[in-house]
Amino acid sequence: MVKNVSNNLDVYQNEVLECKNNALVVAAAGSGKTTTIIHKVKSLIAGGIAPQEILMISFTNASVNDIKKKINDDVDVFTFHKLAISILQKCNITYTLANPYLLNFIIKEYLLTCNKKEQKTILKFLKIKTNYKKFCQSKEFSSFITFIETFINLWKTNSLTFNDISLNKFSFTEKKILIIIFNIYKIYNEEKQGTKAFDFDDLIIMATKYVNIASLNYKYIFIDEFQDTSMIRFNLIEAIYNNTNSKIIAVGDDYQSIYRFSGCDLNIFLNFSQKLNNVEEIKLLNTYRSGQELVDIASNFISKNPLQIKKDLKSFKHESNPVIFVPYQNKVTMFKKVLDYLLTFTNDIMILFRNNKDIYSYIDNDFSINDTSLIYKERKIPIYTVHKAKGLESDYTIILNCNDELLGFPNQIENNPLINKILPNKEIKYAEERRLFYVGLTRCRLKTFIFYNKSMPSPFITELKKIVKVNLNKLNYFK
């Protein structure tokens, strides 16, 4: 239950302020995690910790700038990459940033000039029955370049070496493809070393090696969005922790871990208490965004994922029928109908979608798009992919394209099996998509309208209808 205290924090948030040890702060959607972090930092400074002895790490430049404004003190607030650069500068390490397209270029050149044995291996791996020259002029060639680039980036992000992977789990053809990939990786590294160039992951890996001579004097390290931390990022934090004897306050929500595809490892969050000594786990269980009805629906939906920390979330607000299903035959007509309805009483609307192109199939000449805004009847409405909307909120949200199709929600594109073999952990089908949908569901303060083709509702729609028990409740449909 919320307790009125002088600093306006609830009892769970005050546990964070009072914590003297390392802490894993499990912060539910809308639980006031940023407010809690800011209060904790200010309380440390008021208690005698110098601002320069506090390090804060956040996920994006936008969130870093937001935290800096709210703290208004000389605290180091960095993204992981800016932190790495700061450490390298302290150690007088000179470098240049590698061309972001270098790896892509090297992969393409290697594939275009590889020998006939390698060509045969590639065609067999991809199950393509054409000659190699035609393959190099096809869409599959571009996709294969992207696959290799993704594989190498995941390999680095997960801090893997060749010896880390048991070759027993790879087929004979996969082993041959691995050799090709490692040859490309070797060329890529040699090219960078020749010009003392680092890519972004190199910065983090190199900074980790130099932590012990960087003369860091941090006493507290705050890590925001900790559920989306990769192994190389955690290695950097652990190196700073070991060299400074600092305390770590890791803040995040396992329900909202949505970057596994880029190498982030949810196990780091879930097993944090086993990685450090004297870790207190503090759950922020009061949510101040949505009503209890939506909190219950979203919690029920996300609970199907086994890899998570159980939470009994509470809201002191109520909003009946918070999920409105919008089945359509003509998506543009129905989209206008819902917008016309909402715009009669509110401007606080946010439109969310799984894939960048989704919005374009819902609009006609009555609409225009300006950056992150949809303009309709001279009214601006924010539009975001769900990934970009994390941390945002509005009174009303609209989630588009929840259809049972390849690029629906959930997105049904499957990773190449070789990618799955190096991703951090095995999960149930659509586990990451479920977390992403949960993020979408929990952006609204009042109601969310969910669009889907009535002849092909996605598995999430079918499941959600059972959760909200709408089979007899027509109030949950927009017609």
XYZ file of C-alpha atoms in Angstrom:
479
model
C 0.000 0.000 0.000
C 1.156 3.539 -0.732
C 2.460 5.372 2.292
C 2.549 9.167 2.406
C 6.090 10.165 3.276
C 7.858 13.497 3.288
C 9.694 12.830 0.033
C 6.463 11.732 -1.720
C 7.813 8.248 -2.399
C 5.874 5.087 -1.617
C 7.095 2.357 0.705
C 8.771 0.350 -2.069
C 10.544 3.384 -3.479
C 11.721 4.302 0.010
C 13.282 0.849 0.333
C 15.600 1.888 -2.482
C 16.546 5.065 -0.619
C 17.248 3.143 2.578
C 19.204 0.321 0.898
C 22.890 0.283 1.926
C 23.958 -2.652 -0.247
C 23.997 -3.564 -3.912
C 20.451 -3.625 -5.219
C 18.387 -5.060 -8.033
C 15.410 -2.734 -8.369
C 12.640 -4.511 -10.280
C 10.638 -1.574 -11.580
C 7.238 -2.336 -13.100
C 5.832 -0.268 -15.968
C 4.709 3.111 -14.617
C 6.170 2.488 -11.143
C 8.147 5.736 -11.005
C 11.623 4.265 -11.449
C 13.203 7.484 -12.743
C 11.761 9.454 -9.827
C 13.141 6.829 -7.449
C 16.613 6.900 -9.016
C 16.769 10.701 -8.904
C 15.730 10.718 -5.229
C 18.349 8.090 -4.436
C 21.104 10.109 -6.120
C 20.085 13.313 -4.374
C 19.879 11.551 -1.008
C 23.411 10.190 -1.493
C 24.735 13.646 -2.305
C 22.905 15.126 0.675
C 24.504 12.387 2.800
C 28.024 13.374 1.825
C 28.740 11.424 -1.372
C 30.353 13.757 -3.928
C 28.518 14.000 -7.282
C 31.760 12.929 -8.988
C 31.637 9.661 -7.030
C 28.358 8.647 -8.690
C 28.107 7.027 -12.119
C 24.778 6.680 -13.917
C 24.405 4.607 -17.081
C 21.316 4.760 -19.262
C 20.354 3.120 -22.523
C 19.953 6.043 -24.941
C 21.253 9.575 -25.417
C 17.715 10.897 -24.900
C 17.358 9.207 -21.505
C 20.858 10.373 -20.504
C 19.942 13.978 -21.284
C 16.650 13.643 -19.402
C 18.402 12.297 -16.284
C 21.058 15.027 -16.434
C 18.375 17.726 -16.397
C 16.555 16.142 -13.465
C 19.667 15.620 -11.328
C 21.137 19.068 -11.984
C 24.418 18.057 -10.329
C 27.902 17.196 -11.589
C 27.166 13.467 -11.805
C 28.626 11.374 -14.629
C 25.668 10.239 -16.746
C 26.667 8.154 -19.767
C 25.480 5.597 -22.263
C 27.706 2.505 -22.208
C 29.581 3.716 -25.261
C 30.184 7.202 -23.815
C 31.383 5.560 -20.586
C 33.851 3.452 -22.579
C 35.116 6.535 -24.404
C 35.547 8.363 -21.077
C 37.692 5.501 -19.703
C 39.845 5.332 -22.827
C 40.386 9.100 -22.700
C 41.500 8.872 -19.059
C 44.064 6.283 -20.163
C 45.223 8.382 -23.141
C 44.246 5.656 -25.590
C 44.018 7.077 -29.097
C 41.667 5.568 -31.662
C 39.356 6.377 -34.516
C 35.853 5.100 -35.002
C 35.570 2.434 -37.665
C 33.376 3.101 -40.653
C 29.966 1.646 -39.655
C 29.691 0.063 -43.109
C 33.131 -1.580 -43.012
C 31.950 -4.998 -41.846
C 29.166 -5.068 -44.421
C 31.660 -4.172 -47.170
C 34.144 -6.859 -46.081
C 31.431 -9.531 -45.959
C 30.236 -8.617 -49.448
C 33.749 -8.613 -50.902
C 34.571 -11.968 -49.285
C 31.405 -13.605 -50.597
C 31.947 -12.276 -54.105
C 35.514 -13.614 -54.260
C 35.352 -16.816 -52.189
C 36.527 -20.126 -53.647
C 34.298 -22.787 -55.173
C 34.296 -24.998 -52.063
C 33.036 -22.089 -49.993
C 30.458 -21.229 -52.634
C 29.160 -24.794 -52.536
C 28.982 -24.686 -48.723
C 27.021 -21.431 -48.769
C 24.470 -22.686 -51.291
C 24.041 -25.914 -49.323
C 23.652 -24.040 -46.026
C 20.989 -21.765 -47.538
C 19.343 -24.666 -49.411
C 19.514 -22.701 -52.654
C 19.430 -24.652 -55.916
C 20.963 -22.188 -58.327
C 24.449 -21.291 -59.433
C 26.528 -18.996 -57.252
C 26.635 -16.154 -59.759
C 22.831 -15.914 -59.829
C 22.764 -16.161 -56.037
C 25.043 -13.089 -55.810
C 22.479 -11.090 -57.782
C 19.501 -12.152 -55.670
C 17.724 -10.891 -52.549
C 19.021 -13.978 -50.748
C 22.560 -12.652 -51.187
C 21.711 -9.401 -49.387
C 19.924 -11.373 -46.657
C 22.964 -13.613 -46.215
C 25.216 -10.570 -45.779
C 22.839 -9.294 -43.070
C 22.844 -12.720 -41.412
C 26.661 -12.826 -41.196
C 26.800 -9.261 -39.907
C 24.197 -10.085 -37.253
C 26.026 -13.270 -36.264
C 29.342 -11.444 -35.803
C 27.728 -8.649 -33.793
C 25.939 -11.142 -31.526
C 29.153 -13.120 -31.133
C 30.996 -10.026 -29.898
C 28.141 -8.706 -27.751
C 27.904 -12.028 -25.924
C 31.670 -11.945 -25.309
C 32.137 -15.319 -27.006
C 35.311 -16.892 -28.335
C 35.698 -19.825 -30.702
C 36.370 -22.137 -27.745
C 33.176 -21.042 -25.960
C 30.947 -22.933 -28.326
C 30.684 -26.675 -28.348
C 30.918 -27.696 -31.964
C 28.825 -30.771 -31.150
C 25.643 -28.746 -31.512
C 26.476 -27.703 -35.068
C 25.889 -29.741 -38.193
C 28.756 -30.452 -40.586
C 27.580 -27.697 -42.958
C 27.131 -25.241 -40.095
C 30.704 -25.870 -38.976
C 31.890 -25.030 -42.471
C 29.823 -21.817 -42.441
C 31.336 -20.934 -39.058
C 34.808 -21.203 -40.558
C 33.769 -18.793 -43.337
C 32.317 -16.375 -40.773
C 35.449 -16.508 -38.613
C 37.620 -15.868 -41.668
C 35.547 -12.752 -42.386
C 35.738 -11.716 -38.725
C 39.526 -12.066 -38.804
C 39.799 -9.870 -41.901
C 37.496 -7.293 -40.281
C 39.663 -7.135 -37.154
C 42.891 -6.914 -39.152
C 41.463 -4.056 -41.213
C 40.531 -2.114 -38.063
C 43.843 -2.787 -36.336
C 45.724 -1.440 -39.336
C 44.125 1.969 -38.819
C 43.651 1.806 -34.999
C 39.905 1.918 -35.588
C 37.304 0.647 -33.109
C 33.651 -0.167 -33.631
C 31.229 0.522 -30.769
C 31.568 -2.929 -29.220
C 35.361 -2.664 -29.439
C 35.167 0.504 -27.348
C 33.426 -1.366 -24.529
C 35.735 -4.392 -24.734
C 38.868 -2.206 -24.783
C 37.641 0.031 -21.944
C 37.072 -3.080 -19.800
C 40.754 -3.964 -20.182
C 41.873 -0.477 -19.103
C 39.559 0.039 -16.110
C 42.325 -0.886 -13.656
C 44.536 2.028 -14.772
C 41.805 4.617 -15.337
C 41.873 5.862 -11.706
C 38.090 5.738 -11.313
C 36.742 6.768 -7.921
C 33.067 5.876 -8.165
C 31.304 4.797 -4.986
C 27.883 4.202 -6.558
C 26.978 2.889 -9.998
C 23.385 3.163 -11.255
C 22.391 1.150 -14.341
C 19.049 1.996 -15.940
C 17.191 -0.468 -18.228
C 19.316 -3.244 -16.755
C 17.070 -5.913 -18.277
C 18.598 -5.001 -21.653
C 22.250 -5.422 -20.694
C 24.592 -7.526 -22.816
C 27.510 -9.586 -21.534
C 30.220 -7.185 -22.735
C 28.405 -4.314 -21.004
C 28.112 -6.277 -17.789
C 31.805 -7.192 -17.993
C 32.637 -3.471 -18.080
C 30.447 -2.748 -15.055
C 31.874 -5.699 -13.151
C 35.422 -4.469 -13.867
C 34.584 -1.006 -12.496
C 32.851 -2.579 -9.487
C 35.862 -4.750 -8.683
C 38.336 -1.888 -9.093
C 36.425 0.727 -7.098
C 34.656 -1.333 -4.420
C 31.523 0.593 -5.368
C 27.867 -0.251 -4.826
C 25.669 -1.121 -7.820
C 22.009 -0.183 -8.128
C 20.652 -2.002 -11.194
C 17.176 -0.906 -12.250
C 14.870 -2.492 -14.806
C 11.923 -4.735 -15.553
C 12.298 -8.266 -16.862
C 8.744 -8.003 -18.252
C 10.063 -5.329 -20.633
C 13.266 -6.953 -21.915
C 12.930 -6.414 -25.671
C 16.439 -6.413 -27.164
C 17.451 -10.080 -27.130
C 17.806 -9.927 -30.913
C 20.734 -7.512 -30.450
C 22.523 -9.695 -27.895
C 21.035 -8.464 -24.619
C 20.887 -11.258 -22.062
C 17.915 -11.358 -19.678
C 19.772 -13.915 -17.536
C 22.119 -11.146 -16.369
C 19.104 -9.434 -14.799
C 17.487 -12.595 -13.457
C 20.740 -13.906 -11.940
C 22.126 -10.584 -10.715
C 21.916 -11.648 -7.063
C 24.265 -14.556 -7.815
C 26.853 -12.404 -9.576
C 27.513 -9.932 -6.740
C 27.662 -10.154 -2.962
C 25.082 -8.574 -0.647
C 22.400 -7.870 -3.243
C 18.975 -6.715 -2.079
C 16.100 -7.324 -4.480
C 13.549 -4.511 -4.241
C 10.319 -4.622 -6.248
C 8.495 -1.401 -7.115
C 5.008 -2.884 -7.103
C 2.830 0.239 -7.254
C 2.097 1.470 -10.760
C 0.849 5.007 -11.298
C 0.062 4.910 -15.024
C -2.756 2.493 -15.770
C -5.801 1.345 -13.830
C -5.849 -1.948 -11.945
C -7.988 -3.512 -14.660
C -5.315 -3.034 -17.328
C -2.536 -3.962 -14.893
C -4.286 -7.298 -14.263
C -4.802 -7.984 -17.975
C -1.198 -7.157 -18.886
C 0.193 -9.141 -15.933
C -1.886 -12.182 -16.881
C -0.679 -11.902 -20.477
C 3.042 -11.622 -19.648
C 2.876 -14.381 -17.037
C 2.951 -17.002 -19.821
C 6.709 -16.367 -20.091
C 8.528 -18.666 -17.635
C 11.776 -16.646 -17.452
C 10.757 -13.796 -15.188
C 10.403 -12.509 -11.642
C 6.849 -12.825 -10.316
C 5.273 -9.525 -9.259
C 1.911 -8.655 -7.731
C 1.396 -5.202 -9.208
C -1.055 -2.713 -7.711
C -2.665 0.445 -9.021
C -4.848 2.865 -7.084
C -6.678 3.900 -10.228
C -9.557 2.184 -12.005
C -10.638 2.196 -15.634
C -13.289 -0.256 -16.781
C -12.878 -1.952 -20.163
C -9.322 -0.670 -20.725
C -8.705 -2.923 -23.751
C -10.880 -2.214 -26.791
C -10.698 -4.674 -29.685
C -11.030 -3.182 -33.163
C -11.648 -5.901 -35.773
C -11.801 -4.530 -39.311
C -12.433 -5.420 -42.910
C -11.223 -2.085 -44.259
C -8.366 -0.908 -42.049
C -8.253 2.687 -43.338
C -11.984 3.222 -42.807
C -11.876 1.758 -39.309
C -8.729 3.704 -38.397
C -10.439 6.971 -39.339
C -13.546 5.965 -37.411
C -11.583 5.359 -34.184
C -9.578 8.569 -34.591
C -12.730 10.591 -35.285
C -14.254 9.175 -32.115
C -11.214 9.844 -29.913
C -10.558 13.336 -31.271
C -14.000 14.465 -30.144
C -12.787 14.461 -26.532
C -8.966 14.087 -26.399
C -5.688 14.953 -28.125
C -3.662 12.609 -25.913
C -3.365 9.712 -28.354
C -0.303 7.627 -29.259
C -0.205 5.201 -32.185
C 2.022 2.130 -31.873
C 3.037 -0.550 -34.344
C 5.372 -3.526 -34.519
C 7.051 -2.745 -37.836
C 8.033 0.618 -39.297
C 5.932 0.198 -42.425
C 2.717 -0.774 -40.629
C 1.331 2.752 -40.355
C 1.373 3.322 -44.114
C -1.244 0.674 -44.817
C -3.692 2.406 -42.452
C -3.651 5.859 -44.055
C -4.765 7.534 -47.266
C -4.564 11.058 -48.688
C -6.386 12.465 -45.668
C -3.210 11.853 -43.640
C 0.373 13.025 -43.718
C 3.415 11.965 -41.704
C 5.918 14.399 -40.244
C 8.839 12.729 -38.472
C 7.225 10.981 -35.460
C 3.791 12.522 -35.951
C 0.721 11.566 -37.927
C -1.311 14.575 -39.074
C -5.037 14.047 -39.470
C -7.632 16.832 -39.680
C -4.963 19.335 -38.627
C -4.284 17.364 -35.444
C -0.872 15.874 -34.626
C -0.732 12.382 -33.154
C 2.586 10.740 -32.041
C 3.501 7.522 -33.839
C 6.183 5.033 -32.746
C 7.267 1.469 -33.125
C 6.711 -0.247 -29.777
C 10.496 -0.462 -29.334
C 10.753 3.331 -29.606
C 7.739 3.891 -27.326
C 9.272 2.213 -24.295
C 9.170 4.681 -21.390
C 6.466 6.822 -23.037
C 2.802 7.057 -22.113
C -0.486 8.651 -23.163
C -4.129 8.567 -22.105
C -5.122 6.531 -25.149
C -3.013 4.240 -27.311
C -3.746 2.498 -30.576
C -1.848 -0.692 -31.435
C -1.958 -1.579 -35.134
C -1.624 -4.722 -37.226
C -2.161 -7.454 -34.633
C -2.689 -9.987 -37.394
C -1.727 -13.613 -37.827
C 0.859 -13.066 -40.561
C 4.607 -12.958 -41.044
C 4.907 -9.246 -40.232
C 2.008 -9.117 -37.796
C 2.151 -8.809 -34.035
C 3.722 -11.110 -32.998
C 6.248 -10.851 -35.790
C 6.659 -14.418 -37.049
C 10.021 -14.142 -38.823
C 12.245 -16.831 -37.363
C 15.963 -16.538 -36.800
C 18.353 -18.682 -38.766
C 19.024 -21.773 -36.581
C 22.697 -20.797 -36.391
C 21.722 -17.469 -34.784
C 19.532 -19.242 -32.234
C 22.469 -21.401 -31.181
C 24.452 -18.381 -29.951
C 21.637 -16.261 -28.500
C 21.853 -16.007 -24.688
C 19.009 -18.305 -23.643
C 16.359 -20.547 -25.124
C 12.818 -19.279 -24.684
C 9.277 -20.335 -25.500
C 7.789 -19.343 -28.839
C 7.188 -15.592 -29.173
C 8.638 -14.861 -25.716
C 10.351 -11.671 -26.833
C 7.323 -10.640 -28.904
C 5.159 -11.199 -25.827
C 7.348 -8.829 -23.810
C 7.152 -6.297 -26.636
C 3.360 -6.559 -26.753
C 3.306 -6.096 -22.975
C 5.245 -2.851 -23.454
C 2.604 -1.732 -25.959
C -0.263 -2.667 -23.642
C 1.182 -0.729 -20.709
C 1.701 2.634 -22.448
C -1.869 3.867 -21.835
C -3.245 5.645 -18.789
C -6.852 4.924 -19.754
C -7.588 2.705 -22.756
C -5.801 0.969 -25.598
C -7.446 0.179 -28.953
C -6.081 -2.936 -30.648
C -6.532 -3.275 -34.420
C -6.632 -6.592 -36.249
C -8.087 -8.079 -39.404
C -11.249 -9.872 -38.277
C -10.474 -12.849 -40.521
C -6.916 -13.329 -39.213
C -6.485 -12.280 -35.561
C -3.000 -12.936 -34.202
C -2.386 -15.520 -31.452
C -2.015 -12.627 -29.011
C -5.506 -11.343 -29.844
C -7.042 -14.781 -29.358
C -5.287 -15.120 -26.019
C -6.097 -11.592 -24.885
C -9.807 -12.094 -25.528
C -9.799 -15.041 -23.138
C -8.002 -12.987 -20.506
C -10.415 -10.043 -20.635
C -13.436 -12.343 -21.088
C -15.023 -10.327 -23.879
C -17.009 -13.089 -25.540
C -20.217 -11.719 -24.012
C -19.099 -8.155 -23.389
C -19.684 -6.001 -26.467
C -18.329 -2.965 -24.621
C -14.875 -4.293 -25.401
C -15.357 -3.933 -29.159
C -15.281 -0.874 -31.361
C -17.669 -1.223 -34.288
